[in-house]
Every structure is written in C-alpha cells, then in structure tokens.
Coordinates of C-alpha atoms in Angstrom, one line a residue:
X17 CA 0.0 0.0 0.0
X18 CA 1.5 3.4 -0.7
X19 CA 0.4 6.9 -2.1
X20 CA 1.3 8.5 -5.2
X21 CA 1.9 12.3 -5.4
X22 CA 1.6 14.1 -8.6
X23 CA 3.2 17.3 -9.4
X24 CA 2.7 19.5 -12.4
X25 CA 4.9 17.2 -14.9
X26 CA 5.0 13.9 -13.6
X27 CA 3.9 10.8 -15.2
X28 CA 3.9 7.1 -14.9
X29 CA 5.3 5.2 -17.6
X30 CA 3.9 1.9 -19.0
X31 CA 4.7 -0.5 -16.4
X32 CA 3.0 -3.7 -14.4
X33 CA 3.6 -5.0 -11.2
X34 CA 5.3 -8.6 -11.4
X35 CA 4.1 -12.2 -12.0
X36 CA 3.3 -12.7 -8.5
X37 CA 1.3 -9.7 -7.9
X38 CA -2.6 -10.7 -8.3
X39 CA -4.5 -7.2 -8.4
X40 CA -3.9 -3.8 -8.4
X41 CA -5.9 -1.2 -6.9
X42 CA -6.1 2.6 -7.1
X43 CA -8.4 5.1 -5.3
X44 CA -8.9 8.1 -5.8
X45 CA -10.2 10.4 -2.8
X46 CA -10.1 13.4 -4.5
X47 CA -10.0 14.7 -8.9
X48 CA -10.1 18.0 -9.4
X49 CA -9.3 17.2 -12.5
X50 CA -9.3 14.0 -15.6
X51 CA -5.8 13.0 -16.0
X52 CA -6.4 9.6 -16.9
X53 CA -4.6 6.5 -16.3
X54 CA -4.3 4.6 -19.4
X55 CA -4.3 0.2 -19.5
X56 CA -3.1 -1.5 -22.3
X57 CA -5.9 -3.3 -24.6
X58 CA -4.6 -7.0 -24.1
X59 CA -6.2 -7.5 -27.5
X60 CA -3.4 -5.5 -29.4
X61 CA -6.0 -2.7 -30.2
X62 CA -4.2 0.4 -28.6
X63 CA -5.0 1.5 -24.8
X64 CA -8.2 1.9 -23.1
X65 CA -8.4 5.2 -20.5
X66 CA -10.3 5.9 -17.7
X67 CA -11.2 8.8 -16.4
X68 CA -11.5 8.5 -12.5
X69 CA -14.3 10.3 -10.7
X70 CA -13.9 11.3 -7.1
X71 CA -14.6 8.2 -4.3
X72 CA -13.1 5.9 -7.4
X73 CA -11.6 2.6 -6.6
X74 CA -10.1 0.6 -9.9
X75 CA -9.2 -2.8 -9.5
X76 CA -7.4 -4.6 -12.0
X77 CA -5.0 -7.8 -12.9
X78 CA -1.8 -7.1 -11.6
X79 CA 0.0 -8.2 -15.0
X80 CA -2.0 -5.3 -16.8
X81 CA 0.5 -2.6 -18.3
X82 CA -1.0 0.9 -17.5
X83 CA 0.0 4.4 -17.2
X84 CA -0.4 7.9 -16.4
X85 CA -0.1 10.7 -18.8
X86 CA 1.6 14.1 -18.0
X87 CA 0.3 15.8 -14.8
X88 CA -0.6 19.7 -16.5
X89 CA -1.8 21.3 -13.7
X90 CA -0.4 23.3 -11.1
X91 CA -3.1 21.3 -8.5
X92 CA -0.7 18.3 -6.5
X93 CA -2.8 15.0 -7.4
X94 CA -3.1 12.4 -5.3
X95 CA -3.6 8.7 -5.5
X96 CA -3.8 5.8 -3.2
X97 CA -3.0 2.6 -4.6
X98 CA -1.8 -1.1 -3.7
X99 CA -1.3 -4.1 -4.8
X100 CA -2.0 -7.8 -3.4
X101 CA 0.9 -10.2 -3.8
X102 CA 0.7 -14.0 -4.1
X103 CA 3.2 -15.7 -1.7
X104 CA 3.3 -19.5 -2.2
X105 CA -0.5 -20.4 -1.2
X106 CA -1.2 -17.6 0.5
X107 CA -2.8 -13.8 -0.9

C-alpha cells in the first residue's frame, strides 16, 4: 500500500507490477481534475483510459501494463494505490 503524489509534470510510464502480484488497486479520494490512467488493450487494439471520478476505486489484474499521462496542472494530485501479492499459497 503506498500513495502516489503528482506534481505539475510527472507521469507514470507503462509499467505492471510482477508475476506474482494478483491485483492492483487505485483510489482516488479526491479529482479535481481527468488526468487519466491509461491500460493496455490485451487485445493489441491500442490502450483503453479511464477517467477516475472522485470516491473511485479501480481494480485490475496485476500483470496489466498501465500508465499515467503528463500531470498539466499546477493542482498536486493524489492517489492511493496497492497491490496484493501471491506468496506460495497464501494472498
């Protein structure tokens, strides 16, 4: 479990989090405004965004690519987001 902070600039490149991660999950308290985060279409037909709404929890594969575009706002974004692990048996 962590938080990401977003400055005016930042980004997330494409990325996933690791065979043995199961699921990811993001929420987001507060949007003030739609920066997307972006998951790649496993069907090879480009990237599908979503645009979270405020009280948003996304919970996805954990071997899903996904990213964040450039943060163009002077407003500090913030994200919560985690991800569940499989350890030999146990989640």
């Amino acid at each position: 479990f962590w938080c990401a902070v977003y400055q005016k600039g930042d980004k997330t490149e494409w990325h996933r989090h690791g065979a043995r991660c199961c699921y990811n999950a993001v929420y987001y308290p507060v949007v003030e405004e739609d920066t997307p985060i972006y998951f790649e279409d496993m069907r090879n037909l480009g990237k599908i965004e979503v645009r979270p709404k405020p009280g948003m929890l996304l919970v996805f594969p954990g071997m899903t690519n996904h990213s964040v575009p450039e943060h163009k706002t002077d407003k500090t974004r913030m994200v919560f987001t985690a991800s569940c692990v499989y350890k030999g048996g146990e989640i």
